[in-house]
Amino acid sequence: MHNLLKHNKKIFGTIILSLIMVFSGSLANAELSVEDIIKSRKALFSKNYSTAKRVQSFSSNGDFDEAIELMKEMNENYITLLDLFPENSKEGFKTEALPIIWEEKDAFNALMQKSADNMIKLTSIIEDADDIRGTLGKLMWANCKACHSKYRKPH
């Protein structure tokens, strides 16, 4: 449990750093280290994964207000991620990003934007979905899978 708490503190700190960077201007103009950029994006992806699991749980239990707030948070995280893949962050610091991200930057950015847009779409349809699990699979988990299968090193 102690390690989980330390891990969550580290992720929270990195997310706060990422949000500060977004609000203070573009990363291209910020004087951030490559390490900070890579750690920020890893933390946001990790945060989105844990948040997606909570969205699934809340939605399955009919707690739509809680799920919708988390969907909005994920939307913002995906938008933030658009700026966390500058050219100088291709390697190092245990990045799991594949070079294809920079080779197909427009396609990668389109996937991040689609993921963000789908989270907003989910907020308006989740309560009325006949198949909650299927709807989440199509609009949330499918984007995770698409990104992992093409843009992330296999585990």
Short mmCIF file of N, CA and C in Angstrom, two decimals:
data_model
loop_
_atom_site.label_atom_id
_atom_site.label_comp_id
_atom_site.label_asym_id
_atom_site.label_seq_id
_atom_site.Cartn_x
_atom_site.Cartn_y
_atom_site.Cartn_z
N MET A 1 0.83 -1.19 0.00
CA MET A 1 0.00 0.00 0.00
C MET A 1 0.88 1.25 0.00
N HIS A 2 1.98 1.20 0.76
CA HIS A 2 2.88 2.35 0.83
C HIS A 2 3.43 2.70 -0.54
N ASN A 3 3.82 1.69 -1.34
CA ASN A 3 4.34 1.95 -2.68
C ASN A 3 3.27 2.56 -3.59
N LEU A 4 2.02 2.11 -3.43
CA LEU A 4 0.93 2.67 -4.22
C LEU A 4 0.74 4.15 -3.89
N LEU A 5 0.83 4.49 -2.63
CA LEU A 5 0.68 5.88 -2.22
C LEU A 5 1.81 6.73 -2.79
N LYS A 6 3.04 6.23 -2.73
CA LYS A 6 4.18 6.96 -3.30
C LYS A 6 4.01 7.12 -4.80
N HIS A 7 3.54 6.07 -5.47
CA HIS A 7 3.33 6.13 -6.92
C HIS A 7 2.26 7.17 -7.26
N ASN A 8 1.17 7.16 -6.52
CA ASN A 8 0.10 8.13 -6.77
C ASN A 8 0.57 9.56 -6.52
N LYS A 9 1.38 9.78 -5.49
CA LYS A 9 1.92 11.12 -5.23
C LYS A 9 2.79 11.57 -6.40
N LYS A 10 3.61 10.66 -6.91
CA LYS A 10 4.49 10.98 -8.03
C LYS A 10 3.68 11.33 -9.27
N ILE A 11 2.65 10.54 -9.56
CA ILE A 11 1.79 10.80 -10.72
C ILE A 11 1.09 12.13 -10.54
N PHE A 12 0.55 12.39 -9.36
CA PHE A 12 -0.16 13.64 -9.11
C PHE A 12 0.77 14.83 -9.34
N GLY A 13 2.00 14.75 -8.83
CA GLY A 13 2.96 15.84 -9.01
C GLY A 13 3.27 16.08 -10.48
N THR A 14 3.41 15.00 -11.22
CA THR A 14 3.71 15.12 -12.64
C THR A 14 2.53 15.71 -13.40
N ILE A 15 1.33 15.31 -13.04
CA ILE A 15 0.15 15.86 -13.69
C ILE A 15 0.03 17.35 -13.41
N ILE A 16 0.28 17.74 -12.18
CA ILE A 16 0.24 19.16 -11.84
C ILE A 16 1.26 19.92 -12.67
N LEU A 17 2.46 19.37 -12.78
CA LEU A 17 3.50 19.99 -13.60
C LEU A 17 3.03 20.13 -15.04
N SER A 18 2.41 19.09 -15.57
CA SER A 18 1.92 19.13 -16.95
C SER A 18 0.86 20.21 -17.14
N LEU A 19 -0.05 20.30 -16.20
CA LEU A 19 -1.10 21.31 -16.31
C LEU A 19 -0.54 22.72 -16.22
N ILE A 20 0.44 22.92 -15.37
CA ILE A 20 1.08 24.23 -15.27
C ILE A 20 1.73 24.59 -16.59
N MET A 21 2.37 23.61 -17.22
CA MET A 21 3.04 23.85 -18.50
C MET A 21 2.02 24.25 -19.56
N VAL A 22 0.89 23.58 -19.58
CA VAL A 22 -0.12 23.89 -20.58
C VAL A 22 -0.66 25.29 -20.38
N PHE A 23 -0.91 25.66 -19.14
CA PHE A 23 -1.48 26.98 -18.88
C PHE A 23 -0.47 28.10 -19.06
N SER A 24 0.81 27.79 -18.96
CA SER A 24 1.81 28.85 -19.09
C SER A 24 2.32 29.02 -20.52
N GLY A 25 1.84 28.21 -21.44
CA GLY A 25 2.24 28.37 -22.83
C GLY A 25 2.59 27.04 -23.46
N SER A 26 2.92 27.10 -24.70
CA SER A 26 3.24 25.91 -25.48
C SER A 26 4.53 25.28 -24.99
N LEU A 27 4.57 23.96 -25.02
CA LEU A 27 5.79 23.26 -24.62
C LEU A 27 6.95 23.55 -25.57
N ALA A 28 6.63 23.85 -26.81
CA ALA A 28 7.69 24.14 -27.77
C ALA A 28 8.49 25.36 -27.32
N ASN A 29 7.85 26.26 -26.62
CA ASN A 29 8.52 27.47 -26.17
C ASN A 29 8.97 27.39 -24.72
N ALA A 30 8.51 26.37 -24.02
CA ALA A 30 8.87 26.22 -22.60
C ALA A 30 10.26 25.63 -22.50
N GLU A 31 10.92 25.93 -21.44
CA GLU A 31 12.26 25.40 -21.21
C GLU A 31 12.19 24.21 -20.28
N LEU A 32 11.53 23.16 -20.74
CA LEU A 32 11.41 21.94 -19.97
C LEU A 32 12.44 20.94 -20.44
N SER A 33 12.87 20.13 -19.52
CA SER A 33 13.80 19.09 -19.91
C SER A 33 13.05 17.97 -20.62
N VAL A 34 13.76 17.22 -21.41
CA VAL A 34 13.17 16.07 -22.10
C VAL A 34 12.63 15.10 -21.05
N GLU A 35 13.35 14.95 -19.97
CA GLU A 35 12.91 14.06 -18.90
C GLU A 35 11.55 14.50 -18.35
N ASP A 36 11.37 15.79 -18.11
CA ASP A 36 10.09 16.29 -17.59
C ASP A 36 8.95 16.04 -18.58
N ILE A 37 9.23 16.23 -19.86
CA ILE A 37 8.22 16.02 -20.89
C ILE A 37 7.80 14.55 -20.93
N ILE A 38 8.77 13.66 -20.97
CA ILE A 38 8.47 12.22 -21.04
C ILE A 38 7.75 11.77 -19.77
N LYS A 39 8.21 12.20 -18.63
CA LYS A 39 7.54 11.82 -17.38
C LYS A 39 6.12 12.36 -17.33
N SER A 40 5.91 13.55 -17.84
CA SER A 40 4.56 14.14 -17.85
C SER A 40 3.61 13.34 -18.71
N ARG A 41 4.05 12.97 -19.91
CA ARG A 41 3.15 12.22 -20.78
C ARG A 41 2.89 10.82 -20.25
N LYS A 42 3.92 10.18 -19.68
CA LYS A 42 3.72 8.86 -19.09
C LYS A 42 2.71 8.94 -17.95
N ALA A 43 2.82 9.97 -17.14
CA ALA A 43 1.91 10.13 -16.00
C ALA A 43 0.48 10.36 -16.48
N LEU A 44 0.31 11.15 -17.53
CA LEU A 44 -1.04 11.41 -18.04
C LEU A 44 -1.67 10.16 -18.66
N PHE A 45 -0.88 9.38 -19.39
CA PHE A 45 -1.42 8.14 -19.94
C PHE A 45 -1.79 7.18 -18.80
N SER A 46 -0.95 7.09 -17.81
CA SER A 46 -1.24 6.25 -16.65
C SER A 46 -2.51 6.72 -15.93
N LYS A 47 -2.61 8.02 -15.77
CA LYS A 47 -3.79 8.61 -15.13
C LYS A 47 -5.04 8.31 -15.95
N ASN A 48 -4.96 8.45 -17.26
CA ASN A 48 -6.12 8.16 -18.09
C ASN A 48 -6.54 6.69 -17.99
N TYR A 49 -5.57 5.80 -17.89
CA TYR A 49 -5.91 4.37 -17.76
C TYR A 49 -6.65 4.11 -16.45
N SER A 50 -6.13 4.62 -15.36
CA SER A 50 -6.79 4.39 -14.08
C SER A 50 -8.15 5.10 -14.04
N THR A 51 -8.24 6.26 -14.67
CA THR A 51 -9.51 6.99 -14.73
C THR A 51 -10.51 6.22 -15.60
N ALA A 52 -10.05 5.64 -16.70
CA ALA A 52 -10.94 4.86 -17.57
C ALA A 52 -11.54 3.67 -16.82
N LYS A 53 -10.75 3.04 -15.98
CA LYS A 53 -11.27 1.93 -15.18
C LYS A 53 -12.35 2.42 -14.22
N ARG A 54 -12.15 3.61 -13.67
CA ARG A 54 -13.16 4.18 -12.77
C ARG A 54 -14.41 4.58 -13.55
N VAL A 55 -14.24 5.12 -14.76
CA VAL A 55 -15.38 5.45 -15.62
C VAL A 55 -16.20 4.19 -15.87
N GLN A 56 -15.53 3.10 -16.19
CA GLN A 56 -16.20 1.82 -16.45
C GLN A 56 -17.00 1.39 -15.21
N SER A 57 -16.38 1.48 -14.06
CA SER A 57 -17.04 1.06 -12.82
C SER A 57 -18.25 1.94 -12.49
N PHE A 58 -18.05 3.25 -12.53
CA PHE A 58 -19.16 4.17 -12.23
C PHE A 58 -20.31 3.98 -13.21
N SER A 59 -19.98 3.88 -14.49
CA SER A 59 -21.02 3.73 -15.51
C SER A 59 -21.79 2.44 -15.33
N SER A 60 -21.08 1.36 -15.06
CA SER A 60 -21.73 0.07 -14.86
C SER A 60 -22.66 0.07 -13.66
N ASN A 61 -22.33 0.88 -12.67
CA ASN A 61 -23.15 0.98 -11.46
C ASN A 61 -24.22 2.06 -11.55
N GLY A 62 -24.30 2.74 -12.69
CA GLY A 62 -25.31 3.77 -12.87
C GLY A 62 -24.96 5.10 -12.22
N ASP A 63 -23.71 5.26 -11.80
CA ASP A 63 -23.25 6.52 -11.19
C ASP A 63 -22.73 7.43 -12.30
N PHE A 64 -23.65 7.92 -13.12
CA PHE A 64 -23.27 8.64 -14.33
C PHE A 64 -22.67 10.01 -14.06
N ASP A 65 -23.10 10.71 -13.03
CA ASP A 65 -22.53 12.02 -12.74
C ASP A 65 -21.04 11.91 -12.46
N GLU A 66 -20.65 10.92 -11.66
CA GLU A 66 -19.23 10.70 -11.36
C GLU A 66 -18.47 10.31 -12.62
N ALA A 67 -19.06 9.41 -13.41
CA ALA A 67 -18.41 8.96 -14.64
C ALA A 67 -18.21 10.11 -15.61
N ILE A 68 -19.20 10.97 -15.74
CA ILE A 68 -19.12 12.09 -16.68
C ILE A 68 -18.02 13.07 -16.27
N GLU A 69 -17.88 13.33 -14.99
CA GLU A 69 -16.79 14.21 -14.54
C GLU A 69 -15.43 13.62 -14.90
N LEU A 70 -15.30 12.32 -14.75
CA LEU A 70 -14.04 11.67 -15.11
C LEU A 70 -13.81 11.68 -16.62
N MET A 71 -14.86 11.56 -17.40
CA MET A 71 -14.73 11.63 -18.86
C MET A 71 -14.22 13.01 -19.28
N LYS A 72 -14.71 14.05 -18.63
CA LYS A 72 -14.25 15.41 -18.93
C LYS A 72 -12.77 15.55 -18.58
N GLU A 73 -12.36 14.96 -17.47
CA GLU A 73 -10.95 14.99 -17.08
C GLU A 73 -10.09 14.28 -18.12
N MET A 74 -10.54 13.13 -18.59
CA MET A 74 -9.79 12.41 -19.61
C MET A 74 -9.69 13.23 -20.89
N ASN A 75 -10.77 13.91 -21.26
CA ASN A 75 -10.75 14.78 -22.44
C ASN A 75 -9.63 15.80 -22.32
N GLU A 76 -9.55 16.47 -21.19
CA GLU A 76 -8.50 17.48 -20.97
C GLU A 76 -7.11 16.85 -21.03
N ASN A 77 -6.97 15.66 -20.48
CA ASN A 77 -5.67 14.99 -20.52
C ASN A 77 -5.24 14.68 -21.94
N TYR A 78 -6.16 14.22 -22.77
CA TYR A 78 -5.81 13.94 -24.17
C TYR A 78 -5.39 15.21 -24.91
N ILE A 79 -6.06 16.29 -24.63
CA ILE A 79 -5.69 17.57 -25.26
C ILE A 79 -4.30 17.99 -24.80
N THR A 80 -4.01 17.82 -23.53
CA THR A 80 -2.68 18.14 -23.00
C THR A 80 -1.62 17.28 -23.68
N LEU A 81 -1.94 16.01 -23.91
CA LEU A 81 -0.98 15.09 -24.52
C LEU A 81 -0.55 15.52 -25.92
N LEU A 82 -1.38 16.27 -26.61
CA LEU A 82 -1.02 16.74 -27.95
C LEU A 82 0.30 17.52 -27.95
N ASP A 83 0.60 18.20 -26.85
CA ASP A 83 1.81 19.01 -26.78
C ASP A 83 2.98 18.29 -26.10
N LEU A 84 2.81 17.03 -25.75
CA LEU A 84 3.85 16.33 -24.99
C LEU A 84 4.69 15.37 -25.84
N PHE A 85 4.73 15.60 -27.14
CA PHE A 85 5.54 14.77 -28.03
C PHE A 85 6.39 15.62 -28.97
N PRO A 86 7.17 16.55 -28.42
CA PRO A 86 8.05 17.34 -29.29
C PRO A 86 9.17 16.47 -29.87
N GLU A 87 9.78 16.93 -30.92
CA GLU A 87 10.83 16.18 -31.63
C GLU A 87 11.95 15.70 -30.71
N ASN A 88 12.30 16.49 -29.73
CA ASN A 88 13.44 16.15 -28.88
C ASN A 88 13.11 15.12 -27.80
N SER A 89 11.90 14.55 -27.83
CA SER A 89 11.52 13.61 -26.77
C SER A 89 11.30 12.19 -27.29
N LYS A 90 12.00 11.85 -28.35
CA LYS A 90 11.83 10.54 -28.97
C LYS A 90 12.48 9.42 -28.16
N GLU A 91 13.53 9.74 -27.41
CA GLU A 91 14.31 8.70 -26.74
C GLU A 91 14.63 9.09 -25.31
N GLY A 92 14.94 8.07 -24.54
CA GLY A 92 15.43 8.27 -23.18
C GLY A 92 14.34 8.21 -22.13
N PHE A 93 14.80 8.15 -20.91
CA PHE A 93 13.95 8.22 -19.73
C PHE A 93 12.81 7.21 -19.76
N LYS A 94 13.16 6.00 -20.24
CA LYS A 94 12.23 4.87 -20.27
C LYS A 94 10.95 5.17 -21.04
N THR A 95 11.07 5.97 -22.08
CA THR A 95 9.88 6.22 -22.90
C THR A 95 9.46 4.91 -23.57
N GLU A 96 8.19 4.73 -23.68
CA GLU A 96 7.65 3.56 -24.36
C GLU A 96 7.05 3.96 -25.71
N ALA A 97 7.28 5.20 -26.09
CA ALA A 97 6.77 5.71 -27.36
C ALA A 97 7.63 5.20 -28.51
N LEU A 98 6.97 4.76 -29.56
CA LEU A 98 7.67 4.28 -30.75
C LEU A 98 7.95 5.44 -31.71
N PRO A 99 9.01 5.34 -32.51
CA PRO A 99 9.35 6.41 -33.46
C PRO A 99 8.24 6.74 -34.45
N ILE A 100 7.33 5.81 -34.69
CA ILE A 100 6.25 6.06 -35.64
C ILE A 100 5.39 7.25 -35.23
N ILE A 101 5.39 7.58 -33.96
CA ILE A 101 4.63 8.76 -33.50
C ILE A 101 5.09 10.00 -34.26
N TRP A 102 6.40 10.16 -34.37
CA TRP A 102 6.94 11.36 -35.02
C TRP A 102 6.94 11.22 -36.54
N GLU A 103 7.00 9.97 -37.04
CA GLU A 103 6.94 9.73 -38.47
C GLU A 103 5.53 10.00 -39.01
N GLU A 104 4.54 9.72 -38.18
CA GLU A 104 3.13 9.91 -38.56
C GLU A 104 2.46 10.84 -37.54
N LYS A 105 3.08 11.97 -37.33
CA LYS A 105 2.64 12.90 -36.29
C LYS A 105 1.18 13.34 -36.46
N ASP A 106 0.77 13.61 -37.69
CA ASP A 106 -0.61 14.03 -37.92
C ASP A 106 -1.60 12.93 -37.54
N ALA A 107 -1.28 11.68 -37.87
CA ALA A 107 -2.17 10.56 -37.53
C ALA A 107 -2.21 10.35 -36.02
N PHE A 108 -1.06 10.48 -35.37
CA PHE A 108 -1.03 10.33 -33.91
C PHE A 108 -1.84 11.44 -33.24
N ASN A 109 -1.62 12.67 -33.68
CA ASN A 109 -2.38 13.79 -33.12
C ASN A 109 -3.88 13.63 -33.37
N ALA A 110 -4.23 13.11 -34.54
CA ALA A 110 -5.64 12.88 -34.85
C ALA A 110 -6.25 11.85 -33.89
N LEU A 111 -5.46 10.82 -33.54
CA LEU A 111 -5.95 9.82 -32.60
C LEU A 111 -6.13 10.42 -31.20
N MET A 112 -5.19 11.27 -30.78
CA MET A 112 -5.34 11.93 -29.47
C MET A 112 -6.56 12.84 -29.48
N GLN A 113 -6.77 13.57 -30.58
CA GLN A 113 -7.93 14.45 -30.67
C GLN A 113 -9.23 13.64 -30.71
N LYS A 114 -9.22 12.55 -31.46
CA LYS A 114 -10.40 11.67 -31.52
C LYS A 114 -10.71 11.12 -30.13
N SER A 115 -9.69 10.73 -29.40
CA SER A 115 -9.88 10.22 -28.04
C SER A 115 -10.51 11.29 -27.16
N ALA A 116 -10.02 12.52 -27.28
CA ALA A 116 -10.58 13.64 -26.51
C ALA A 116 -12.04 13.87 -26.90
N ASP A 117 -12.30 13.92 -28.19
CA ASP A 117 -13.66 14.16 -28.69
C ASP A 117 -14.62 13.05 -28.26
N ASN A 118 -14.14 11.81 -28.31
CA ASN A 118 -15.00 10.69 -27.91
C ASN A 118 -15.37 10.75 -26.44
N MET A 119 -14.50 11.28 -25.62
CA MET A 119 -14.83 11.40 -24.20
C MET A 119 -15.97 12.39 -24.01
N ILE A 120 -15.96 13.47 -24.77
CA ILE A 120 -17.07 14.44 -24.69
C ILE A 120 -18.35 13.82 -25.25
N LYS A 121 -18.22 13.07 -26.34
CA LYS A 121 -19.39 12.39 -26.91
C LYS A 121 -19.99 11.43 -25.88
N LEU A 122 -19.13 10.72 -25.17
CA LEU A 122 -19.61 9.79 -24.14
C LEU A 122 -20.43 10.49 -23.06
N THR A 123 -20.02 11.70 -22.71
CA THR A 123 -20.75 12.41 -21.64
C THR A 123 -22.21 12.64 -22.01
N SER A 124 -22.49 12.75 -23.30
CA SER A 124 -23.86 13.04 -23.71
C SER A 124 -24.69 11.80 -24.02
N ILE A 125 -24.06 10.64 -24.15
CA ILE A 125 -24.83 9.45 -24.53
C ILE A 125 -24.79 8.31 -23.51
N ILE A 126 -23.88 8.36 -22.56
CA ILE A 126 -23.68 7.20 -21.68
C ILE A 126 -24.93 6.83 -20.88
N GLU A 127 -25.66 7.81 -20.41
CA GLU A 127 -26.84 7.52 -19.59
C GLU A 127 -27.94 6.81 -20.36
N ASP A 128 -28.02 7.05 -21.65
CA ASP A 128 -29.08 6.46 -22.46
C ASP A 128 -28.62 5.25 -23.27
N ALA A 129 -27.38 4.84 -23.08
CA ALA A 129 -26.84 3.72 -23.86
C ALA A 129 -27.52 2.41 -23.46
N ASP A 130 -27.94 1.65 -24.45
CA ASP A 130 -28.53 0.34 -24.18
C ASP A 130 -27.45 -0.65 -23.72
N ASP A 131 -26.26 -0.48 -24.26
CA ASP A 131 -25.15 -1.38 -23.94
C ASP A 131 -23.98 -0.52 -23.45
N ILE A 132 -23.94 -0.29 -22.15
CA ILE A 132 -22.92 0.59 -21.57
C ILE A 132 -21.53 0.05 -21.85
N ARG A 133 -21.34 -1.23 -21.62
CA ARG A 133 -20.02 -1.85 -21.83
C ARG A 133 -19.58 -1.69 -23.30
N GLY A 134 -20.49 -1.95 -24.22
CA GLY A 134 -20.17 -1.82 -25.65
C GLY A 134 -19.89 -0.38 -26.05
N THR A 135 -20.65 0.54 -25.49
CA THR A 135 -20.45 1.96 -25.79
C THR A 135 -19.09 2.42 -25.29
N LEU A 136 -18.74 2.02 -24.07
CA LEU A 136 -17.41 2.37 -23.54
C LEU A 136 -16.31 1.70 -24.36
N GLY A 137 -16.57 0.47 -24.78
CA GLY A 137 -15.59 -0.23 -25.60
C GLY A 137 -15.32 0.49 -26.90
N LYS A 138 -16.37 0.97 -27.51
CA LYS A 138 -16.25 1.64 -28.81
C LYS A 138 -15.65 3.04 -28.69
N LEU A 139 -16.08 3.81 -27.71
CA LEU A 139 -15.68 5.22 -27.64
C LEU A 139 -14.53 5.51 -26.68
N MET A 140 -14.17 4.55 -25.83
CA MET A 140 -13.08 4.80 -24.89
C MET A 140 -11.97 3.77 -25.07
N TRP A 141 -12.28 2.50 -24.83
CA TRP A 141 -11.24 1.47 -24.85
C TRP A 141 -10.65 1.23 -26.24
N ALA A 142 -11.42 1.40 -27.28
CA ALA A 142 -10.90 1.19 -28.64
C ALA A 142 -9.77 2.18 -28.96
N ASN A 143 -9.89 3.40 -28.46
CA ASN A 143 -8.83 4.38 -28.69
C ASN A 143 -7.56 4.00 -27.92
N CYS A 144 -7.73 3.50 -26.71
CA CYS A 144 -6.57 3.05 -25.93
C CYS A 144 -5.86 1.93 -26.70
N LYS A 145 -6.64 0.98 -27.17
CA LYS A 145 -6.07 -0.16 -27.90
C LYS A 145 -5.38 0.29 -29.18
N ALA A 146 -6.00 1.20 -29.91
CA ALA A 146 -5.41 1.69 -31.17
C ALA A 146 -4.06 2.34 -30.91
N CYS A 147 -3.98 3.12 -29.87
CA CYS A 147 -2.72 3.81 -29.55
C CYS A 147 -1.66 2.80 -29.11
N HIS A 148 -2.04 1.91 -28.20
CA HIS A 148 -1.07 0.94 -27.69
C HIS A 148 -0.55 0.03 -28.78
N SER A 149 -1.41 -0.41 -29.67
CA SER A 149 -0.99 -1.37 -30.69
C SER A 149 -0.08 -0.75 -31.75
N LYS A 150 -0.19 0.55 -31.96
CA LYS A 150 0.60 1.17 -33.02
C LYS A 150 1.74 2.07 -32.52
N TYR A 151 1.52 2.72 -31.40
CA TYR A 151 2.46 3.77 -30.99
C TYR A 151 3.24 3.49 -29.71
N ARG A 152 3.03 2.35 -29.09
CA ARG A 152 3.69 2.05 -27.82
C ARG A 152 4.47 0.75 -27.92
N LYS A 153 5.65 0.73 -27.29
CA LYS A 153 6.45 -0.49 -27.27
C LYS A 153 5.66 -1.59 -26.57
N PRO A 154 5.75 -2.83 -27.09
CA PRO A 154 5.04 -3.94 -26.43
C PRO A 154 5.65 -4.23 -25.06
N HIS A 155 4.82 -4.74 -24.19
CA HIS A 155 5.30 -5.09 -22.85
C HIS A 155 5.66 -6.54 -22.79
#
